[in-house]
GROMACS .gro file of C-alpha atoms in nm:
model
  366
    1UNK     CA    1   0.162   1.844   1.525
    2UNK     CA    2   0.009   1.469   1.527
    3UNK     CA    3   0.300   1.225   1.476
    4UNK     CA    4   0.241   0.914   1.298
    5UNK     CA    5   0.384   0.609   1.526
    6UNK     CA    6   0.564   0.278   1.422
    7UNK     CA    7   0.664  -0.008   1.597
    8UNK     CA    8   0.897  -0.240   1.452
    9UNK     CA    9   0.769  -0.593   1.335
   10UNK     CA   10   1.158  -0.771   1.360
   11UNK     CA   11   1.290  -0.905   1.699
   12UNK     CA   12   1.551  -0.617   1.735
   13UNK     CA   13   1.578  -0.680   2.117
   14UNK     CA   14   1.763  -0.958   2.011
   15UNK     CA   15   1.989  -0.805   1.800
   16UNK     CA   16   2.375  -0.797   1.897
   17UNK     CA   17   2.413  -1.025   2.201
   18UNK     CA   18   2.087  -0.922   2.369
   19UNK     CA   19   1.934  -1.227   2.276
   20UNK     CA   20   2.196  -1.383   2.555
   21UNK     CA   21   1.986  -1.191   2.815
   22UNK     CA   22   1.726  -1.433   3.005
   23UNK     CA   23   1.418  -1.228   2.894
   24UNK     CA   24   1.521  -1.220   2.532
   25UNK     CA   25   1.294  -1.519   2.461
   26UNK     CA   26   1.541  -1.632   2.192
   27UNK     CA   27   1.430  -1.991   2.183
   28UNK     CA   28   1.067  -1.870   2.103
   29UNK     CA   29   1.181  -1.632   1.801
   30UNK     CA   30   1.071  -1.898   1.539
   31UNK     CA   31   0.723  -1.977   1.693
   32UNK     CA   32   0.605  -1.570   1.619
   33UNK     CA   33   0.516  -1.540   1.961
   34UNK     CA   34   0.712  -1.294   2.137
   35UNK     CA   35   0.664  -1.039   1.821
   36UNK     CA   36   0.292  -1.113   1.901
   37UNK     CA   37   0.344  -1.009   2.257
   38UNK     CA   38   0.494  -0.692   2.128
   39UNK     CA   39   0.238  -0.586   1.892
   40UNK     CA   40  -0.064  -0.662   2.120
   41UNK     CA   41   0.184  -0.449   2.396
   42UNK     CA   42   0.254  -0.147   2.070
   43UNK     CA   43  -0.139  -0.165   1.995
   44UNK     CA   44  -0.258  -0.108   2.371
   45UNK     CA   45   0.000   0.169   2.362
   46UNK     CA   46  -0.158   0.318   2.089
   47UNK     CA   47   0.121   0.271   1.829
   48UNK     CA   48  -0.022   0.354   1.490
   49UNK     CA   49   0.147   0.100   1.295
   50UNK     CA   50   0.355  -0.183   1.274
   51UNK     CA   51   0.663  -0.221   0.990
   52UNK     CA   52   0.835  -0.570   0.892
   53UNK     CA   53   1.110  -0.446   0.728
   54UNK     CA   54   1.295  -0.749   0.547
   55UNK     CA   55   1.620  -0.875   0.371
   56UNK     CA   56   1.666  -1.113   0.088
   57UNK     CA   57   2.009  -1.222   0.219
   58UNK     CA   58   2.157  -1.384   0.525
   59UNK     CA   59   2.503  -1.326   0.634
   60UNK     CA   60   2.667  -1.620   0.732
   61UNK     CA   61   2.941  -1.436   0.936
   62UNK     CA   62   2.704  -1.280   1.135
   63UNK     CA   63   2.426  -1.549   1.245
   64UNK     CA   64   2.652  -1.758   1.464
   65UNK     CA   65   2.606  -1.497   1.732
   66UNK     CA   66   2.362  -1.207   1.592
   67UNK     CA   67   1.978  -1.311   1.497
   68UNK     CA   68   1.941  -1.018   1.329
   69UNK     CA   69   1.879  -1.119   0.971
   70UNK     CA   70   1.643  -1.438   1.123
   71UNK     CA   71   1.306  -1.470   1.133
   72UNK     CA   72   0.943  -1.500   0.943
   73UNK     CA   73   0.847  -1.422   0.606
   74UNK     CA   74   0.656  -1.067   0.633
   75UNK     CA   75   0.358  -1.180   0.459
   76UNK     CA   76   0.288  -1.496   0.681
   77UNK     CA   77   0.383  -1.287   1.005
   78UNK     CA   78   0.153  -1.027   0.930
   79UNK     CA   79  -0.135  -1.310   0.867
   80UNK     CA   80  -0.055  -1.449   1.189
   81UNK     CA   81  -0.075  -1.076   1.348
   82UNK     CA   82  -0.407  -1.017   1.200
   83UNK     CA   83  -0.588  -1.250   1.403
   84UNK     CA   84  -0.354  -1.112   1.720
   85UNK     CA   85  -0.456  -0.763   1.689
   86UNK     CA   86  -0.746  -0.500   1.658
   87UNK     CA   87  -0.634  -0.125   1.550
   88UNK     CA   88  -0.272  -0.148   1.469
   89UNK     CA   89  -0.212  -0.146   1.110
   90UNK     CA   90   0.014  -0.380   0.979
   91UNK     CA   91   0.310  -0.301   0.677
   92UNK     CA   92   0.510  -0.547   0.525
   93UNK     CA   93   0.788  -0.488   0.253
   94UNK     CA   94   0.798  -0.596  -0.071
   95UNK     CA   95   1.114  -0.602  -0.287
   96UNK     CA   96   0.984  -0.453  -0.642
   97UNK     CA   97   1.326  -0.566  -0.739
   98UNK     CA   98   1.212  -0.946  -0.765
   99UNK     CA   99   0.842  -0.981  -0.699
  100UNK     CA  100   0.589  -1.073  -0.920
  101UNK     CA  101   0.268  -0.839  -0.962
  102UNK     CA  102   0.033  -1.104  -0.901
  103UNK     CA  103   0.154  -1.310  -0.608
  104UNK     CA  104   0.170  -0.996  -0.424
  105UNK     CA  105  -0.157  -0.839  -0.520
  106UNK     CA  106  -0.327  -1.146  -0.435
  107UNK     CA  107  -0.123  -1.188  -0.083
  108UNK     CA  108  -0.196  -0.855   0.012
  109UNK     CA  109  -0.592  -0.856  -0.064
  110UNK     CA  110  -0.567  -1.146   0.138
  111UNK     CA  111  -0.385  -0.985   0.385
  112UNK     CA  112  -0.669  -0.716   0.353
  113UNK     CA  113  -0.938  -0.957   0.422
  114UNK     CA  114  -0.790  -1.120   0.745
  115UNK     CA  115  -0.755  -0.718   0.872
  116UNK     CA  116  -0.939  -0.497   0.722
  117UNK     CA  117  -0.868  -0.128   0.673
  118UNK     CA  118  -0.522  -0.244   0.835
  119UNK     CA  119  -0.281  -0.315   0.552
  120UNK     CA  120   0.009  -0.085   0.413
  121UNK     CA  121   0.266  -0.220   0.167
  122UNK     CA  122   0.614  -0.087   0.183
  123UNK     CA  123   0.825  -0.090  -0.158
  124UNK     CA  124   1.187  -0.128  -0.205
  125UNK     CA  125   1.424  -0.174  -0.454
  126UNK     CA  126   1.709  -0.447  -0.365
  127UNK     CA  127   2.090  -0.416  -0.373
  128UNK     CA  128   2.128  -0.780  -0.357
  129UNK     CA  129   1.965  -1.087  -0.337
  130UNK     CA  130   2.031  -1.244  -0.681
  131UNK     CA  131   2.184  -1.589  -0.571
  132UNK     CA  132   1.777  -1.609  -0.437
  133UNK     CA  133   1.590  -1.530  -0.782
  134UNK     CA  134   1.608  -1.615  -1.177
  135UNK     CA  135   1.473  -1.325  -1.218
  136UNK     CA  136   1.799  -1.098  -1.304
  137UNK     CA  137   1.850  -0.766  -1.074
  138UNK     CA  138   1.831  -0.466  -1.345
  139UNK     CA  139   2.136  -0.325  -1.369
  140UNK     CA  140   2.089   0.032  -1.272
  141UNK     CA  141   1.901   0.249  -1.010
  142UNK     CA  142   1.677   0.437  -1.226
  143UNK     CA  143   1.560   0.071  -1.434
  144UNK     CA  144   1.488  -0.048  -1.090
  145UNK     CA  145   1.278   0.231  -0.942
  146UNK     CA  146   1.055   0.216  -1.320
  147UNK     CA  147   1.013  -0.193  -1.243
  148UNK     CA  148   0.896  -0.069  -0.863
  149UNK     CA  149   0.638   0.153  -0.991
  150UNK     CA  150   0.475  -0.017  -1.285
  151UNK     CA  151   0.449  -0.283  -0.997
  152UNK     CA  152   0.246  -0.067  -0.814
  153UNK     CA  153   0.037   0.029  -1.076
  154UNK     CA  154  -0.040  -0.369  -1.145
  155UNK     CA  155  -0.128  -0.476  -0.826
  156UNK     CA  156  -0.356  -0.142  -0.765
  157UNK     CA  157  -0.478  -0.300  -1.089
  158UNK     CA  158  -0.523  -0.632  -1.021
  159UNK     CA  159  -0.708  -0.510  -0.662
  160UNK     CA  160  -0.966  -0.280  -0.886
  161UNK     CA  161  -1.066  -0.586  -1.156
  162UNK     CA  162  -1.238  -0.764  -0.902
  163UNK     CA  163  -1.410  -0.521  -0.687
  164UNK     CA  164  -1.599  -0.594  -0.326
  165UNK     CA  165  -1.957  -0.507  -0.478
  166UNK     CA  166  -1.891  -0.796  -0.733
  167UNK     CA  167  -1.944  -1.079  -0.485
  168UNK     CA  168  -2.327  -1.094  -0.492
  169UNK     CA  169  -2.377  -1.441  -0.304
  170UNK     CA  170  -2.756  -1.409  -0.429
  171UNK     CA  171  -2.897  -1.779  -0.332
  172UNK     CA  172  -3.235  -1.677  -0.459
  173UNK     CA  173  -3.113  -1.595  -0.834
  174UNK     CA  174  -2.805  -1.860  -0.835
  175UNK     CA  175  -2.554  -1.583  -0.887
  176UNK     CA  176  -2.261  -1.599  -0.678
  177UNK     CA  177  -2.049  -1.347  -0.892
  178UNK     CA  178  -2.129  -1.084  -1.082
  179UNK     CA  179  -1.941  -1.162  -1.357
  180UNK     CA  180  -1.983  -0.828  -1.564
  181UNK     CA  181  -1.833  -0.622  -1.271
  182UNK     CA  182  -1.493  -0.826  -1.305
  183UNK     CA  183  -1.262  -0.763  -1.522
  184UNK     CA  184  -0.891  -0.856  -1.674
  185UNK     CA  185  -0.610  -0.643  -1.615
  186UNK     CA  186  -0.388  -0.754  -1.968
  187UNK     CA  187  -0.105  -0.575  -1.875
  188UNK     CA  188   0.205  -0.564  -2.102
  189UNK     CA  189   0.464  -0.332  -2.000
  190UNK     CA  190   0.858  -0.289  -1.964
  191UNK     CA  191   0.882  -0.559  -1.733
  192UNK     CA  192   0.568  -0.769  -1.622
  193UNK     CA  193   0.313  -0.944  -1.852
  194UNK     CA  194  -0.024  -0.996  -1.626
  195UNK     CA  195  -0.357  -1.112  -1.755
  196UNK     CA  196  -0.584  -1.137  -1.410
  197UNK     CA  197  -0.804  -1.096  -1.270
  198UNK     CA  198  -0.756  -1.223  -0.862
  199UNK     CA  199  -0.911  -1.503  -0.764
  200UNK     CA  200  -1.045  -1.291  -0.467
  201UNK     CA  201  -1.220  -0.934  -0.487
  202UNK     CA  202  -1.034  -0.648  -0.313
  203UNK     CA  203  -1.225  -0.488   0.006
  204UNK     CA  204  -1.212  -0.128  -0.110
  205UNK     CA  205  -1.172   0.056  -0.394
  206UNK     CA  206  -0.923   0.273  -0.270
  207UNK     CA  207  -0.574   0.223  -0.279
  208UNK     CA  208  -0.364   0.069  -0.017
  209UNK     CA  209  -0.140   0.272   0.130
  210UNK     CA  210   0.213   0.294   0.036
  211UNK     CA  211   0.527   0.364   0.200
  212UNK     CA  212   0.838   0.356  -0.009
  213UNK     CA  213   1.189   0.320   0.161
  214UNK     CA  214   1.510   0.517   0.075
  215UNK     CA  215   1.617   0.860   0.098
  216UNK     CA  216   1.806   0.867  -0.284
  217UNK     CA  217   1.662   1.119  -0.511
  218UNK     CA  218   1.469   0.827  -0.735
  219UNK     CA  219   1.314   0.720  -0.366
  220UNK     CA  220   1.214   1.104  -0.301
  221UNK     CA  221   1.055   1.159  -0.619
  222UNK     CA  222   0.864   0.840  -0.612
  223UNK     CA  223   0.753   0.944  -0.285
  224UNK     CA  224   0.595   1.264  -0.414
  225UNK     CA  225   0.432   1.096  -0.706
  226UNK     CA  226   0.266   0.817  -0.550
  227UNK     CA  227   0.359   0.701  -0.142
  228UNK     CA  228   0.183   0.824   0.173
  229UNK     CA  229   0.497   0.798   0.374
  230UNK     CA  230   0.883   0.733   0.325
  231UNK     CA  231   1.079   0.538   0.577
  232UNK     CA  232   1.415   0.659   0.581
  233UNK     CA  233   1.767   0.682   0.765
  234UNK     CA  234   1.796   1.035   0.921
  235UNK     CA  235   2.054   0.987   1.221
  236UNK     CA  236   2.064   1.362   1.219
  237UNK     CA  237   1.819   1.627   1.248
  238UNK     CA  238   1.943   1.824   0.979
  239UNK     CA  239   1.926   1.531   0.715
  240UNK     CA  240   1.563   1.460   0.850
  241UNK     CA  241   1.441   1.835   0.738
  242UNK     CA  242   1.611   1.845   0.455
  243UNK     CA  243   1.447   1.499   0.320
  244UNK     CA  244   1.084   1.569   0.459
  245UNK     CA  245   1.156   1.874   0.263
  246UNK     CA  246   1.203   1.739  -0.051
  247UNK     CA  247   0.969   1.467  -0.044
  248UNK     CA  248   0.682   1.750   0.011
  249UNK     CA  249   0.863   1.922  -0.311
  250UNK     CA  250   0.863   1.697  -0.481
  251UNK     CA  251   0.488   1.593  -0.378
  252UNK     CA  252   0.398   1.937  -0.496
  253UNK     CA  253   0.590   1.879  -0.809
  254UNK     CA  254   0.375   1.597  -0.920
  255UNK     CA  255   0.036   1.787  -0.832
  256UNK     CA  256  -0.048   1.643  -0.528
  257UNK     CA  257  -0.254   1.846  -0.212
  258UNK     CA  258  -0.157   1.627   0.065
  259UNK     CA  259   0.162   1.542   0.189
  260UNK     CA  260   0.360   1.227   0.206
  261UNK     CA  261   0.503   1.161   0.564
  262UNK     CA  262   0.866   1.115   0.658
  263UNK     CA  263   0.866   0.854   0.898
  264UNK     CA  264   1.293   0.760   1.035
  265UNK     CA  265   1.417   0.488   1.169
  266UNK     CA  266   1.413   0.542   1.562
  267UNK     CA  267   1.692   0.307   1.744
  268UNK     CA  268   1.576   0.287   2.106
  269UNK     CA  269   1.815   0.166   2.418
  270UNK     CA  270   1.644   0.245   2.703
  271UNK     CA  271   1.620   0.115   3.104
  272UNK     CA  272   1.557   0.313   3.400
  273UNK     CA  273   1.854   0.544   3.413
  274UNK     CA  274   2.141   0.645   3.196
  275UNK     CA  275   2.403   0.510   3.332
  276UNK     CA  276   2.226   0.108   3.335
  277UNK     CA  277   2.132   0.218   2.948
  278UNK     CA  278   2.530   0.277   2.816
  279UNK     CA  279   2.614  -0.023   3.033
  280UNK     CA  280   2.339  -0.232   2.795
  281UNK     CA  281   2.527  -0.115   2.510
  282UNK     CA  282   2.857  -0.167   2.645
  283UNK     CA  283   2.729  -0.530   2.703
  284UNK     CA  284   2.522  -0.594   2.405
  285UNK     CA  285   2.680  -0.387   2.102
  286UNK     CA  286   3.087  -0.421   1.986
  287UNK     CA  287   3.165  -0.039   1.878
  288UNK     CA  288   3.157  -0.013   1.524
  289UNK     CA  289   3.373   0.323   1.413
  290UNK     CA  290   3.228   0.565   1.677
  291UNK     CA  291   2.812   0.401   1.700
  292UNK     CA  292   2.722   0.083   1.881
  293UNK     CA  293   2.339   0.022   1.817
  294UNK     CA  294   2.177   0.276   1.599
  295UNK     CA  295   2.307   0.175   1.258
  296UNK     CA  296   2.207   0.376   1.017
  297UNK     CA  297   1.889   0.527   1.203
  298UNK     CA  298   1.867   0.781   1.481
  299UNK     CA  299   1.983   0.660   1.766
  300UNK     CA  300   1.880   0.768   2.165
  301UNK     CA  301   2.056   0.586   2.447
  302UNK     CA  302   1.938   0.652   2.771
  303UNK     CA  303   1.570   0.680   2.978
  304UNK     CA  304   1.226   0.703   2.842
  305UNK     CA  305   1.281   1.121   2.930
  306UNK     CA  306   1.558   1.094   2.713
  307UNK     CA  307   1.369   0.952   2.408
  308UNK     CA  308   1.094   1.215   2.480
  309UNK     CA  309   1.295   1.505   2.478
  310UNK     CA  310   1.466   1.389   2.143
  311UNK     CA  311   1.106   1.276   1.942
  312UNK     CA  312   1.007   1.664   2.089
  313UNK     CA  313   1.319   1.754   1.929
  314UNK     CA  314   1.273   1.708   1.625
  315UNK     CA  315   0.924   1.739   1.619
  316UNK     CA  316   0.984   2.115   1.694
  317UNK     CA  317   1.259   2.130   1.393
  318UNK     CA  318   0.987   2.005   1.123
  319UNK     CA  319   1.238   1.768   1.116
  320UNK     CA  320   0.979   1.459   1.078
  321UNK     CA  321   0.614   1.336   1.010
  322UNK     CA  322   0.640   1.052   1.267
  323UNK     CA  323   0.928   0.790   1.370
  324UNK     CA  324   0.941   0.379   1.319
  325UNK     CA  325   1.068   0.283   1.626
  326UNK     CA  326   1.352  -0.009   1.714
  327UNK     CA  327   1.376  -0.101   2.057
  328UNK     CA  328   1.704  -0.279   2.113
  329UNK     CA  329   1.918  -0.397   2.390
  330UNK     CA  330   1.683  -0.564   2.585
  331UNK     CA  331   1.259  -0.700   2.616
  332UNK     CA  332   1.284  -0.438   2.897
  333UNK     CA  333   1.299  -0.185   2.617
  334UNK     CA  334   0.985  -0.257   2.439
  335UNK     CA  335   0.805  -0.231   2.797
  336UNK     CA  336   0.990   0.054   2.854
  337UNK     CA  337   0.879   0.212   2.490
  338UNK     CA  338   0.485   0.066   2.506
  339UNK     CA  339   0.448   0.185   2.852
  340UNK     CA  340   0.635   0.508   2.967
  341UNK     CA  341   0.753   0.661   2.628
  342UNK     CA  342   0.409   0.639   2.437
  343UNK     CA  343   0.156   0.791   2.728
  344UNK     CA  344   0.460   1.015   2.752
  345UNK     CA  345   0.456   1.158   2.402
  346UNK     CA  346   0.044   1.163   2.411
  347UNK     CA  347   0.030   1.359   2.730
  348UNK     CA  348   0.247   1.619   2.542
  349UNK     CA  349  -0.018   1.610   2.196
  350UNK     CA  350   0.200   1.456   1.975
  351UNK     CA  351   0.106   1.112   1.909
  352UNK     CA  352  -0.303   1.016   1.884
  353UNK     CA  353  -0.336   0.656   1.965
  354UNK     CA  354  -0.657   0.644   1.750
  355UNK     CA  355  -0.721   0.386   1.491
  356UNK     CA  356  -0.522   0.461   1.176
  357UNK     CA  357  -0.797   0.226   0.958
  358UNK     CA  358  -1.032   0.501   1.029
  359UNK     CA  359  -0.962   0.737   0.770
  360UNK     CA  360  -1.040   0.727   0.416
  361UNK     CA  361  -0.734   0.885   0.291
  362UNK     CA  362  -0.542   0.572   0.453
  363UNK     CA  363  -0.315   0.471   0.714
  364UNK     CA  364  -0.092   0.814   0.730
  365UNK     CA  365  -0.327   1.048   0.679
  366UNK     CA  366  -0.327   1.418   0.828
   0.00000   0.00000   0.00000
């Protein structure tokens, strides 16, 4: 088994009061360079991806001492990673609960064009974030998860009107664009009205890949219909099988003959033994109920041995596709992560370290 491997695009060493610590490169968080340094560091690793989740809200009782909710907008971040990087692809979230079809379609084939074969989209649907938009949040779940998917089905749109073999930049004839090979998209649906086409042509035909984030039963079957992976809180095992489970179901369900990939959150505290890793958290993390750091993601305090063993874990329980990982607690963590947990895992088989642009059937691909 081949797991697919994430590295998180937001500054979660930071996070808590480990941006106090003097490596945490706090004042530099703004600038975009230190998540540069930790891509370039996840890409010579051999990571497989990197994921900018994102929020549309920012707690004010929280920032004073917590950066967590801080930082760039995906979209630019990821532009500014393209030119950093080689081989890692790059995924950025989109809320379908506010965006537009056309912005996004047109920021993500640019996106395409600054890395190409290295962009994934990720697709949520927002529990808040009103005060930000005119546009009005629908009122229920399943309205919400219908606006997410017709959005999909624009943008792929959108990217097929104007397609690569269009641009002719024939000097001899005068033709620039061949204008027969583009074409309007004149949408109308339930919720978006979009004539097109881009003012750009898409670099391949095929669609980008898509990860979709949840675990609810409207994110699962979503998932089996149309995503290539599905990010997703599993702090247990158990609820790790029983989701990859379903999403294959439901995959099935919907006629499809490959699977989508269950990729968990992965909350990673680690330094050189166990006993300097729970001092971290003591440090860094106020206890919360009975979890410091992990949140609502699998959590592993300890060494790089100890991540190992629990990635093997639940590797051998079927319990996952792959893992998005979150180092936390200190910069020493990401080295940690990049350079003893990853060659680690690939002596063992389980992770590749290949480029994930490579294959046609996109950036999670068997």
């Amino acid at each position: 088994m081949t797991l697919v491997s994430g590295f998180s695009l937001a500054p979660t060493w930071m996070r808590g009061q480990a941006w106090r610590r003097e490596d945490s490169r706090a004042e530099e968080l703004l600038s975009g360079g230190p998540i540069v340094d930790a891509v370039v560091r996840a890409e010579r690793a051999g990571f497989d991806l990197a994921f900018r989740p994102d929020a549309l809200t920012l707690p004010r009782e929280t920032i004073g001492s917590d950066p967590a909710h801080l930082g760039l907008d995906p979209i630019v971040q990821a532009a500014q990673l393209a030119g950093a990087t080689q081989r890692i692809a790059l995924v950025v979230t989109v809320s379908a609960t506010f965006s537009e079809p056309y912005p996004v379609a047109r920021q993500l084939v640019s996106l395409e064009h600054l890395a190409p074969g290295r962009i994934g989209w990720n697709v949520v649907t927002s529990r808040s974030g009103d005060e930000q938009f005119s546009v009005e949040r629908l009122p229920d779940s399943a309205a919400r998860w219908r606006r997410a998917e017709e959005l999909i089905d624009v943008v792929e749109s959108l990217r097929a009107g104007f397609p690569a073999d269009a641009m002719r930049i024939d000097r001899d004839a005068g033709v620039f664009v061949d204008v027969e090979r583009v074409r309007a998209t004149d949408h109308g649906g339930e919720n978006f009205r979009v004539a097109g086409p881009l003012p750009l042509p898409a670099p391949t035909r095929r669609p980008l890949p898509l990860m979709v984030a949840g675990g609810g039963e409207r994110t699962i079957a979503l998932a089996g219909r149309r995503a290539d992976a599905m990010f997703a809180s599993a702090i247990e095992s158990e609820s790790g099988a029983v989701q990859r489970s379903a999403i294959r179901a439901a995959a099935r369900e919907s006629g499809r003959s490959d699977r989508p990939r269950l990729l968990p959150g992965l909350s990673l505290l680690l330094a050189g033994t166990r006993e300097e890793a729970v001092a971290i958290e003591r440090a860094t993390y106020p206890l919360r109920g009975r979890r410091r750091t992990g949140g609502p993601h699998w959590s592993v305090v300890g060494t790089p041995e100890d991540a190992v063993a629990s990635i093997v874990a639940r590797a051998r329980a079927r319990a996952i596709d792959g893992f998005i990982a979150f180092p936390v607690g200190s910069w020493r963590c990401v080295e940690l992560l990049c350079d003893e947990v990853m060659p680690r895992l690939r002596a063992l088989g389980l992770v590749a370290g290949g480029g994930p642009g490579s294959s046609e059937r996109g950036l999670w691909a068997s």
